[in-house]
Amino acid sequence: MENKMFCFQCEQTAGCKGCMGAAGVCGKKADTAELQDCLTGALIGLARAVKGNEDSIFADTDRMVLEGLFATLTNVNFDNESLNSLIHRVDAEKKRLISLCRECDTVRGKISDYDMGKLWAANEDVRSLKALILFGIRGMAAYAYHAAVLGYVDQEVNKFFYKALFVIGMEDWGMEELLPIVIEVGKVNLTCMALLDRANTETYGNPVPTEVSLAVEKGPFIVISGHDLYDLKQLLEQTEGKGINIYTHGEMLPAHGYPQLKKYSHLKGNFGTAWQNQQKEFSDIPAPILFTTNCLMPPKKSYADRVFTTAGVRYPELTHIGEEKDFSPVIEKALELGGYQKDMAFTGINGGGKVMTGFAHNTVLSVAGQVIEAVKTGAIKHFFLVGGCDGARSGRNYYTEFVKQTPEDSIVLTLACGKYRFNDLDLGTINGLPRIMDMGQCNDAYSAIKVAMALAEAFKCEVNALPLSIVLSWYEQKAVCILLTLLYLGIQDIRLGPSLPAFLSPNVLKFLIEKYHIAPINTPETDMAAMLA
Ligand code: SF4
Ligand code: SF3
């Protein structure tokens, strides 16, 4: 394989243009990137074989598409062997579908896999729109996967993956045809986030406000990272009564708010901050770490023997826990390492020793009357939604500074791992309501949307007319599908940072600015003044 790659799907892409050398900034090697392209091309081939053949799809076919897309998300799968095996599975399924399709005889030659090189070399506007579709469905696939694990599927969502993949392979489509599909990704992702919300809340209960300690008690413990609540539940069950404590990390923090998870007394707290700090935070940790989804960074030698993966996450030579979810190797490692000898006090990046979570739609809407009253009396003058991914770029302290500068009569709603920039700040309360409310993981953008819509209804106005400002931080493809959902809903004036996606061509960006008034973040002071004006 050539020692060259092309990937520009995440915010840390080299030179804000694209990773094109022997490895990406994330550590993904060129051969792995090529396999991910082959996998995507094979999925497009599968979508071509599905067209006109929809009745022959099995639930397994849908699941394979989710797994295939999820494997190409940033910081999920670095393992060539498992990517090759996914490609073979997709190929076999494509052959099965073609063999069942009578009309396929005439088009058999046309049902080939797609060469992703054509996409990367396409006209920049076509490439930009197809990238928005592809990266959007990659993020959405992760959400659909988590819902499916809990037994929740939606045919509208499943069918759309084939449609979107098919469209990416269309050679002669231009902006006019592609733009509506870009927005449709946002529409279907809203359904998908609602599905995952239902899966999580019907399985584990509606999150309730919960204080989470950042300290770690002495004795054996396990750190669990990622978004998959099912994996956490299995781990909690398997460690119960074994003298091992469980600490969440990164996007797993909101799990503390779910009644069916928080009932376990050995779910103690949260370790560390957001994903980009893991190589530092895990360097001397006397405990194993289990990754259930993104964001896994290439583990350093100092702690690689303690990192375990499960679900779609893979890294060569790390122990992978399979579908049977037998976490014994992780448990044995925790007992072997023994944890800290004494209680350890850790803090967030601003020095706070605890954080709050659990302010999903059910909780916030249960105090809607109080919130509306506070707006009417002027106690609350503005809402900010400051959410999205964290990342390594230094400009990301914008989000800390921005939240620090929010006026005392404003509420900050937040979600996803970007909140670690400010969730340990004590901003006080307004009429008993905390000024920072963590609504959950990135997919809980669904909660923010529900709350914004309820407020708009209460004040008999459109969401865009609410005293609400949205400041997003993006890093990977889940942020892309969420942004597309906000655009589908017609939300305007979103501030996006820390930098604009490399895959937005000047024309596509111009369209987004003209139609939705999207703007890159400026300085906290300038943006705050503009938002409050
Ligand atoms: Fe580069 Fe991001 Fe792609 Fe990794 S995922 S290769 S950092 S653009
Ligand atoms: Fe974070 Fe990777 Fe995106 Fe779910 S864990 S938000 S970056």
Coordinates of C-alpha atoms and ligand atoms in Angstrom, one line a residue:
M1 CA 0.0 0.0 0.0
E2 CA 1.1 3.5 -0.7
N3 CA 2.3 5.4 2.3
K4 CA -0.2 8.2 1.6
M5 CA -3.7 8.9 2.8
F6 CA -6.4 11.6 2.6
C7 CA -8.6 12.3 5.5
F8 CA -10.1 15.6 6.6
Q9 CA -13.1 14.5 8.6
C10 CA -12.1 15.9 12.0
E11 CA -11.2 19.3 13.4
Q12 CA -7.6 18.5 14.2
T13 CA -6.9 17.6 10.5
A14 CA -3.3 18.6 9.5
G15 CA -2.9 22.2 8.6
C16 CA -6.7 22.7 8.7
K17 CA -6.7 21.1 5.2
G18 CA -6.3 17.3 5.4
C19 CA -4.1 14.5 6.8
M20 CA -2.1 13.4 3.7
G21 CA 1.1 11.8 4.9
A22 CA 2.0 8.4 6.5
A23 CA -0.3 9.0 9.4
G24 CA -3.0 11.4 10.5
V25 CA -2.8 13.8 13.5
C26 CA -5.0 11.3 15.4
G27 CA -2.4 8.5 14.9
K28 CA -4.4 6.7 12.2
K29 CA -1.9 5.2 9.8
A30 CA -2.1 5.5 6.0
D31 CA -2.9 1.8 5.5
T32 CA -5.7 2.0 8.1
A33 CA -7.1 5.2 6.4
E34 CA -7.1 3.3 3.1
L35 CA -8.9 0.3 4.6
Q36 CA -11.5 2.7 6.0
D37 CA -11.9 4.2 2.5
C38 CA -12.3 0.6 1.1
L39 CA -14.9 -0.2 3.8
T40 CA -16.8 3.0 2.9
G41 CA -16.6 2.1 -0.8
A42 CA -17.8 -1.4 0.0
L43 CA -20.8 0.0 1.9
I44 CA -21.7 2.2 -1.1
G45 CA -21.5 -1.0 -3.2
L46 CA -23.8 -2.7 -0.7
A47 CA -26.2 0.3 -0.9
R48 CA -26.2 -0.1 -4.7
A49 CA -27.1 -3.8 -4.4
V50 CA -29.9 -2.9 -1.9
K51 CA -31.6 -0.5 -4.4
G52 CA -34.6 -2.3 -5.8
N53 CA -33.8 -5.2 -3.5
E54 CA -35.0 -3.8 -0.2
D55 CA -37.1 -6.8 0.7
S56 CA -34.0 -9.0 1.0
I57 CA -32.4 -7.0 3.7
F58 CA -32.0 -8.7 7.1
A59 CA -31.6 -7.0 10.5
D60 CA -28.0 -8.2 10.3
T61 CA -27.5 -6.2 7.1
D62 CA -28.6 -3.0 8.9
R63 CA -26.4 -3.8 11.8
M64 CA -23.4 -4.4 9.5
V65 CA -23.9 -0.9 7.9
L66 CA -24.0 0.7 11.4
E67 CA -20.8 -1.2 12.4
G68 CA -19.1 -0.3 9.1
L69 CA -19.8 3.4 9.4
F70 CA -19.1 3.5 13.1
A71 CA -15.7 1.9 12.5
T72 CA -14.6 4.9 10.3
L73 CA -15.5 7.5 12.9
T74 CA -12.5 9.4 14.3
N75 CA -10.7 7.7 17.2
V76 CA -12.7 4.4 17.1
N77 CA -10.9 1.8 15.0
F78 CA -7.2 1.7 14.4
D79 CA -7.1 -2.1 13.7
N80 CA -6.5 -3.3 10.1
E81 CA -7.5 -6.8 10.8
S82 CA -11.0 -6.0 12.1
L83 CA -11.4 -3.4 9.2
N84 CA -10.5 -6.2 6.7
S85 CA -13.0 -8.5 8.3
L86 CA -15.7 -5.9 8.1
I87 CA -15.0 -5.4 4.4
H88 CA -15.3 -9.1 3.8
R89 CA -18.6 -9.2 5.7
V90 CA -20.0 -6.4 3.6
D91 CA -18.7 -8.0 0.4
A92 CA -20.4 -11.3 1.2
E93 CA -23.6 -9.6 2.0
K94 CA -23.5 -7.7 -1.2
K95 CA -23.0 -10.9 -3.1
R96 CA -25.9 -12.5 -1.3
L97 CA -28.2 -9.6 -2.2
I98 CA -27.1 -9.6 -5.9
S99 CA -27.7 -13.3 -6.1
L100 CA -31.3 -12.8 -4.9
C101 CA -32.1 -10.0 -7.3
R102 CA -33.6 -11.1 -10.6
E103 CA -33.4 -7.6 -12.2
C104 CA -29.8 -7.3 -11.0
D105 CA -28.8 -9.4 -14.0
T106 CA -28.9 -6.3 -16.2
V107 CA -27.1 -4.1 -13.9
R108 CA -24.7 -6.6 -12.2
G109 CA -21.7 -5.0 -13.8
K110 CA -22.7 -1.6 -12.3
I111 CA -23.0 -2.8 -8.8
S112 CA -19.4 -2.3 -7.9
D113 CA -17.8 -0.8 -4.9
Y114 CA -17.1 2.9 -5.0
D115 CA -13.6 4.2 -5.3
M116 CA -13.3 6.9 -2.6
G117 CA -10.4 8.4 -4.5
K118 CA -13.1 9.8 -6.9
L119 CA -14.7 11.6 -4.0
W120 CA -11.6 13.1 -2.6
A121 CA -10.7 14.3 -6.1
A122 CA -14.1 15.6 -7.0
N123 CA -15.1 19.2 -7.7
E124 CA -14.7 21.0 -4.3
D125 CA -18.4 21.8 -3.8
V126 CA -19.5 18.2 -4.6
R127 CA -16.8 16.9 -2.4
S128 CA -17.9 19.2 0.4
L129 CA -21.5 18.3 0.2
K130 CA -20.8 14.5 -0.1
A131 CA -18.4 14.9 2.9
L132 CA -21.2 16.5 4.9
I133 CA -23.5 13.6 4.1
L134 CA -20.8 10.9 4.7
F135 CA -19.5 12.4 8.0
G136 CA -23.1 13.1 9.1
I137 CA -24.2 9.5 8.6
R138 CA -21.0 8.2 10.3
G139 CA -21.9 10.2 13.4
M140 CA -25.5 9.1 13.2
A141 CA -24.5 5.4 12.8
A142 CA -22.9 5.6 16.2
Y143 CA -26.1 6.8 17.8
A144 CA -28.2 4.2 15.9
Y145 CA -25.7 1.5 17.1
H146 CA -26.1 2.5 20.8
A147 CA -29.9 2.4 20.4
A148 CA -29.8 -1.0 18.6
V149 CA -27.7 -2.5 21.4
L150 CA -30.6 -1.7 23.7
G151 CA -33.1 -3.3 21.2
Y152 CA -34.3 0.0 19.7
V153 CA -34.3 0.3 15.9
D154 CA -36.1 2.6 13.5
Q155 CA -36.7 1.7 9.9
E156 CA -36.7 5.3 8.7
V157 CA -33.2 5.7 10.1
N158 CA -32.0 2.3 8.9
K159 CA -33.3 2.9 5.3
F160 CA -31.7 6.3 5.1
F161 CA -28.2 4.9 5.5
Y162 CA -28.6 3.1 2.2
K163 CA -30.0 6.1 0.5
A164 CA -27.2 8.4 1.7
L165 CA -24.5 5.9 0.8
F166 CA -26.0 5.4 -2.6
V167 CA -26.1 9.2 -3.2
I168 CA -22.4 9.5 -2.2
G169 CA -21.7 7.2 -5.1
M170 CA -23.7 9.3 -7.7
E171 CA -21.2 10.6 -10.2
D172 CA -23.3 13.2 -11.9
W173 CA -25.0 14.9 -8.9
G174 CA -24.3 18.5 -8.2
M175 CA -25.1 21.0 -5.5
E176 CA -28.8 21.2 -6.4
E177 CA -29.3 17.5 -5.9
L178 CA -26.9 17.0 -2.9
L179 CA -28.0 19.9 -0.7
P180 CA -31.4 18.5 0.1
I181 CA -29.8 15.2 1.1
V182 CA -27.4 17.1 3.4
I183 CA -30.4 18.6 5.2
E184 CA -32.1 15.2 5.2
V185 CA -29.2 13.8 7.2
G186 CA -30.1 16.4 9.9
K187 CA -33.8 15.4 9.7
V188 CA -33.1 11.7 10.1
N189 CA -30.5 12.3 12.8
L190 CA -33.2 14.1 14.8
T191 CA -35.3 10.8 14.6
C192 CA -32.2 8.9 15.5
M193 CA -31.3 11.0 18.6
A194 CA -34.9 10.7 19.7
L195 CA -34.7 6.9 19.3
L196 CA -31.5 6.8 21.4
D197 CA -33.1 9.1 24.0
R198 CA -36.0 6.7 24.2
A199 CA -33.7 3.7 24.4
N200 CA -31.6 5.2 27.2
T201 CA -34.5 6.6 29.3
E202 CA -36.8 3.6 28.9
T203 CA -34.0 1.3 29.8
Y204 CA -32.2 3.2 32.6
G205 CA -34.8 5.8 33.6
N206 CA -34.9 9.6 33.1
P207 CA -31.7 11.2 34.3
V208 CA -32.0 13.2 37.5
P209 CA -29.7 16.0 38.8
T210 CA -26.7 14.3 40.3
E211 CA -23.5 15.6 41.9
V212 CA -20.4 13.7 40.7
S213 CA -17.1 13.6 42.6
L214 CA -13.8 13.9 40.8
A215 CA -11.9 12.3 43.6
V216 CA -10.9 8.6 43.5
E217 CA -11.1 6.4 46.6
K218 CA -8.3 4.1 47.5
G219 CA -8.5 0.4 46.4
P220 CA -9.1 -1.3 43.0
F221 CA -11.1 0.6 40.4
I222 CA -12.0 0.6 36.7
V223 CA -12.3 3.7 34.5
I224 CA -14.9 3.4 31.7
S225 CA -14.9 5.8 28.8
G226 CA -17.1 6.4 25.7
H227 CA -20.9 6.7 25.2
D228 CA -22.3 3.2 25.6
L229 CA -24.5 2.9 28.7
Y230 CA -25.2 -0.8 28.0
D231 CA -21.5 -1.6 28.5
L232 CA -21.4 0.4 31.7
K233 CA -24.4 -1.5 33.0
Q234 CA -22.8 -4.9 32.2
L235 CA -19.6 -3.7 34.0
L236 CA -21.5 -2.5 37.0
E237 CA -23.3 -5.9 37.3
Q238 CA -20.1 -7.9 36.9
T239 CA -18.1 -5.9 39.5
E240 CA -20.9 -5.7 42.1
G241 CA -19.7 -7.0 45.5
K242 CA -16.1 -7.5 44.3
G243 CA -14.6 -4.5 46.0
I244 CA -13.9 -2.7 42.8
N245 CA -15.1 0.9 42.2
I246 CA -16.2 2.2 38.8
Y247 CA -15.3 5.7 37.6
T248 CA -16.7 7.3 34.4
H249 CA -14.4 9.1 32.0
G250 CA -15.2 11.6 29.1
E251 CA -18.6 11.1 27.6
M252 CA -19.6 8.5 30.2
L253 CA -20.0 11.2 32.9
P254 CA -23.8 11.7 32.3
A255 CA -24.4 8.0 33.1
H256 CA -24.4 9.1 36.8
G257 CA -27.8 10.7 36.3
Y258 CA -29.6 7.6 35.2
P259 CA -31.5 5.9 38.1
Q260 CA -30.8 2.4 36.9
L261 CA -27.1 3.1 36.8
K262 CA -26.7 5.4 39.8
K263 CA -28.3 2.8 42.0
Y264 CA -25.0 1.0 42.1
S265 CA -23.1 2.2 45.1
H266 CA -19.7 1.3 43.5
L267 CA -20.3 3.8 40.6
K268 CA -18.3 6.3 42.5
G269 CA -17.4 9.3 40.4
N270 CA -15.6 10.6 37.3
F271 CA -11.9 10.3 36.6
G272 CA -10.1 12.8 34.4
T273 CA -11.4 15.3 31.9
A274 CA -12.0 15.1 28.2
W275 CA -10.5 12.7 25.7
Q276 CA -7.5 14.7 24.5
N277 CA -6.0 14.6 28.0
Q278 CA -6.0 10.8 28.3
Q279 CA -2.3 10.2 27.5
K280 CA -1.4 12.4 30.4
E281 CA -4.2 11.4 32.8
F282 CA -3.7 7.6 32.2
S283 CA 0.1 7.6 32.3
D284 CA 0.4 6.3 35.8
I285 CA -3.1 5.2 36.7
P286 CA -3.1 2.0 38.8
A287 CA -6.3 0.8 37.1
P288 CA -7.6 -0.5 33.8
I289 CA -9.5 1.7 31.4
L290 CA -12.3 0.4 29.2
F291 CA -13.1 2.2 25.9
T292 CA -16.7 1.6 24.7
T293 CA -16.6 4.2 21.9
N294 CA -14.6 7.2 20.7
C295 CA -12.4 8.9 21.6
L296 CA -9.4 6.4 21.9
M297 CA -6.0 7.9 21.4
P298 CA -3.0 5.6 20.6
P299 CA -2.1 4.4 24.1
K300 CA 1.4 5.3 25.3
K301 CA 3.6 2.4 26.5
S302 CA 3.3 3.6 30.0
Y303 CA -0.3 2.5 30.3
A304 CA -1.1 0.4 27.1
D305 CA -1.2 -2.8 29.1
R306 CA -4.2 -1.4 31.0
V307 CA -6.4 -0.4 28.1
F308 CA -9.2 -2.6 27.0
T309 CA -11.7 -2.1 24.2
T310 CA -15.2 -3.3 23.5
A311 CA -18.0 -2.8 20.9
G312 CA -16.7 -0.9 17.8
V313 CA -13.5 0.3 19.4
R314 CA -10.3 -1.5 18.2
Y315 CA -6.6 -1.0 18.5
P316 CA -3.9 -3.5 17.5
E317 CA -2.7 -5.6 20.4
L318 CA -5.1 -4.3 23.0
T319 CA -7.4 -6.9 24.6
H320 CA -10.9 -6.6 23.0
I321 CA -14.0 -7.7 24.9
G322 CA -16.4 -9.3 22.5
E323 CA -20.1 -9.3 22.1
E324 CA -20.6 -11.7 25.0
K325 CA -19.4 -8.8 27.3
D326 CA -17.4 -10.9 29.6
F327 CA -15.3 -8.2 31.4
S328 CA -13.3 -10.7 33.5
P329 CA -9.9 -9.6 32.0
V330 CA -10.7 -6.0 33.0
I331 CA -11.8 -7.1 36.5
E332 CA -8.7 -9.2 36.9
K333 CA -6.5 -6.3 35.9
A334 CA -8.2 -4.0 38.4
L335 CA -7.6 -6.5 41.2
E336 CA -4.0 -7.0 40.0
L337 CA -3.2 -3.3 39.9
G338 CA -5.0 -2.6 43.2
G339 CA -5.8 1.1 42.7
Y340 CA -4.4 4.0 44.8
Q341 CA -3.1 3.3 48.3
K342 CA -5.0 6.3 49.6
D343 CA -7.9 8.5 48.7
M344 CA -6.9 10.8 45.9
A345 CA -8.4 14.3 45.4
F346 CA -8.5 15.3 41.7
T347 CA -10.0 18.4 40.2
G348 CA -11.4 19.6 36.9
I349 CA -9.4 22.1 34.8
N350 CA -10.6 25.0 36.8
G351 CA -9.8 23.5 40.2
G352 CA -13.3 22.3 41.1
G353 CA -13.6 19.0 42.9
K354 CA -17.1 18.0 41.7
V355 CA -19.4 18.5 38.8
M356 CA -23.2 18.2 38.3
T357 CA -25.0 16.2 35.6
G358 CA -28.5 14.9 34.9
F359 CA -30.3 18.0 33.5
A360 CA -31.8 16.2 30.5
H361 CA -35.2 17.3 29.0
N362 CA -37.3 15.5 31.6
T363 CA -35.7 17.3 34.5
V364 CA -35.5 20.7 32.8
L365 CA -39.1 20.5 31.5
S366 CA -40.3 19.4 35.0
V367 CA -39.3 22.9 36.2
A368 CA -40.4 24.6 33.0
G369 CA -43.0 26.7 35.0
Q370 CA -40.2 28.0 37.3
V371 CA -38.0 28.7 34.3
I372 CA -40.7 30.6 32.4
E373 CA -41.6 32.6 35.5
A374 CA -37.9 33.5 36.0
V375 CA -37.8 34.7 32.4
K376 CA -40.9 36.7 32.8
T377 CA -39.7 38.4 36.0
G378 CA -36.3 39.1 34.4
A379 CA -34.4 36.8 36.8
I380 CA -33.2 34.9 33.7
K381 CA -32.4 37.1 30.7
H382 CA -30.5 34.8 28.4
F383 CA -29.8 31.1 27.7
F384 CA -26.6 29.9 26.2
L385 CA -26.2 26.5 24.8
V386 CA -22.4 25.9 24.9
G387 CA -21.9 22.3 23.7
G388 CA -20.0 19.9 21.6
C389 CA -16.7 18.2 21.5
D390 CA -13.5 19.0 23.3
G391 CA -10.1 18.8 21.6
A392 CA -6.5 19.6 21.7
R393 CA -6.2 23.0 20.0
S394 CA -5.2 25.8 22.3
G395 CA -8.0 28.1 21.1
R396 CA -10.4 25.9 22.9
N397 CA -10.0 27.9 26.1
Y398 CA -12.4 30.2 24.3
Y399 CA -15.2 28.1 25.8
T400 CA -13.9 28.4 29.3
E401 CA -13.6 32.1 29.0
F402 CA -16.9 32.4 27.3
V403 CA -18.8 30.6 30.1
K404 CA -16.9 32.6 32.7
Q405 CA -18.2 35.8 31.0
T406 CA -21.8 34.8 30.9
P407 CA -23.9 37.3 32.9
E408 CA -25.2 36.3 36.3
D409 CA -28.8 36.4 35.0
S410 CA -28.1 33.8 32.3
I411 CA -28.3 30.0 32.2
V412 CA -25.7 27.8 30.4
L413 CA -27.0 24.6 29.0
T414 CA -24.2 22.2 28.0
L415 CA -23.7 18.7 26.6
A416 CA -20.9 16.4 25.2
C417 CA -17.3 16.4 26.2
G418 CA -16.6 20.1 25.5
K419 CA -18.2 20.8 28.9
Y420 CA -15.0 19.7 30.7
R421 CA -13.7 23.2 29.9
F422 CA -16.0 24.7 32.4
N423 CA -18.2 22.1 34.2
D424 CA -16.3 22.4 37.5
L425 CA -16.9 26.1 37.7
D426 CA -19.3 27.2 40.4
L427 CA -21.5 29.8 38.7
G428 CA -24.1 29.8 41.4
T429 CA -27.9 29.5 41.0
I430 CA -30.9 31.5 39.8
N431 CA -34.0 31.0 41.9
G432 CA -32.6 27.6 43.0
L433 CA -31.7 26.6 39.4
P434 CA -28.0 25.9 38.8
R435 CA -26.6 28.3 36.2
I436 CA -24.7 25.5 34.4
M437 CA -26.9 22.5 33.5
D438 CA -25.3 19.5 31.9
M439 CA -27.8 17.9 29.6
G440 CA -25.7 14.8 28.9
Q441 CA -23.7 13.3 26.0
C442 CA -23.5 14.8 22.5
N443 CA -26.6 12.8 21.5
D444 CA -28.5 14.6 24.3
A445 CA -28.5 17.6 22.0
Y446 CA -32.0 16.1 21.6
S447 CA -32.7 17.3 25.1
A448 CA -31.6 20.8 24.3
I449 CA -33.8 20.8 21.2
K450 CA -36.8 19.6 23.2
V451 CA -36.2 22.3 25.8
A452 CA -35.7 25.0 23.2
M453 CA -38.9 24.0 21.5
A454 CA -40.9 23.9 24.7
L455 CA -39.7 27.4 25.6
A456 CA -40.6 28.7 22.1
E457 CA -44.1 27.2 22.6
A458 CA -44.5 28.8 26.0
F459 CA -43.4 32.2 24.7
K460 CA -45.4 31.7 21.5
C461 CA -42.4 32.5 19.3
E462 CA -40.0 30.7 17.1
V463 CA -36.8 29.1 18.5
N464 CA -34.8 31.8 16.7
A465 CA -36.7 34.5 18.5
L466 CA -35.8 33.1 22.0
P467 CA -33.1 34.8 24.1
L468 CA -31.0 31.8 23.3
S469 CA -27.5 31.7 21.8
I470 CA -25.8 28.6 20.5
V471 CA -22.1 28.2 20.7
L472 CA -20.8 24.9 19.4
S473 CA -17.4 23.2 19.6
W474 CA -16.8 20.5 17.1
Y475 CA -14.2 17.8 16.7
E476 CA -15.6 14.6 15.1
Q477 CA -18.5 13.4 13.0
K478 CA -21.2 13.2 15.7
A479 CA -20.9 17.0 15.9
V480 CA -21.5 17.1 12.1
C481 CA -24.8 15.2 12.3
I482 CA -25.9 17.4 15.2
L483 CA -25.1 20.6 13.4
L484 CA -27.1 19.3 10.4
T485 CA -30.1 18.6 12.7
L486 CA -29.9 22.2 14.0
L487 CA -29.9 23.4 10.4
Y488 CA -32.8 21.2 9.4
L489 CA -34.7 22.8 12.3
G490 CA -33.9 26.2 10.8
I491 CA -31.8 27.3 13.8
Q492 CA -29.8 30.4 12.9
D493 CA -26.8 32.4 14.2
I494 CA -24.9 29.3 15.5
R495 CA -21.3 30.1 16.4
L496 CA -19.0 27.3 15.5
G497 CA -15.4 26.7 16.6
P498 CA -12.6 26.4 17.3
S499 CA -12.1 26.4 13.6
L500 CA -14.4 25.8 10.6
P501 CA -14.4 22.3 9.0
A502 CA -11.8 21.8 6.3
F503 CA -14.5 20.0 4.3
L504 CA -16.6 23.1 3.8
S505 CA -15.8 24.6 0.4
P506 CA -16.1 28.4 0.0
N507 CA -19.4 28.1 -1.8
V508 CA -20.9 25.7 0.7
L509 CA -19.7 27.9 3.5
K510 CA -21.2 30.9 1.8
F511 CA -24.5 29.1 1.5
L512 CA -24.5 28.3 5.3
I513 CA -23.6 31.8 6.2
E514 CA -26.3 33.3 3.9
K515 CA -29.1 30.9 4.8
Y516 CA -28.3 30.1 8.5
H517 CA -26.0 32.9 9.5
I518 CA -23.5 30.5 10.8
A519 CA -20.4 32.3 12.1
P520 CA -17.0 31.2 13.3
I521 CA -16.2 32.0 16.9
N522 CA -14.4 35.2 17.5
T523 CA -13.2 36.3 20.9
P524 CA -15.4 35.6 23.9
E525 CA -15.9 39.3 24.5
T526 CA -16.9 40.1 20.9
D527 CA -19.3 37.1 20.7
M528 CA -20.8 37.8 24.1
A529 CA -21.5 41.4 23.2
A530 CA -23.1 40.5 19.9
M531 CA -25.3 37.8 21.5
L532 CA -26.5 40.0 24.3
A533 CA -27.1 43.0 22.0
Ligands
SF4_1 FE1 -6.6 13.4 10.3 FE2 -8.8 13.6 11.8 FE3 -8.7 12.0 9.7 FE4 -7.3 11.5 12.0 S1 -9.6 11.5 11.7 S2 -6.6 11.2 9.9 S3 -6.7 13.5 12.5 S4 -8.6 14.2 9.7
SF3_2 FE1 -16.4 13.9 22.6 FE2 -14.8 12.3 21.1 FE3 -17.1 14.5 20.2 FE4 -19.7 12.7 22.1 S1 -15.8 11.9 23.0 S2 -18.4 14.5 21.9 S3 -15.1 14.4 20.9

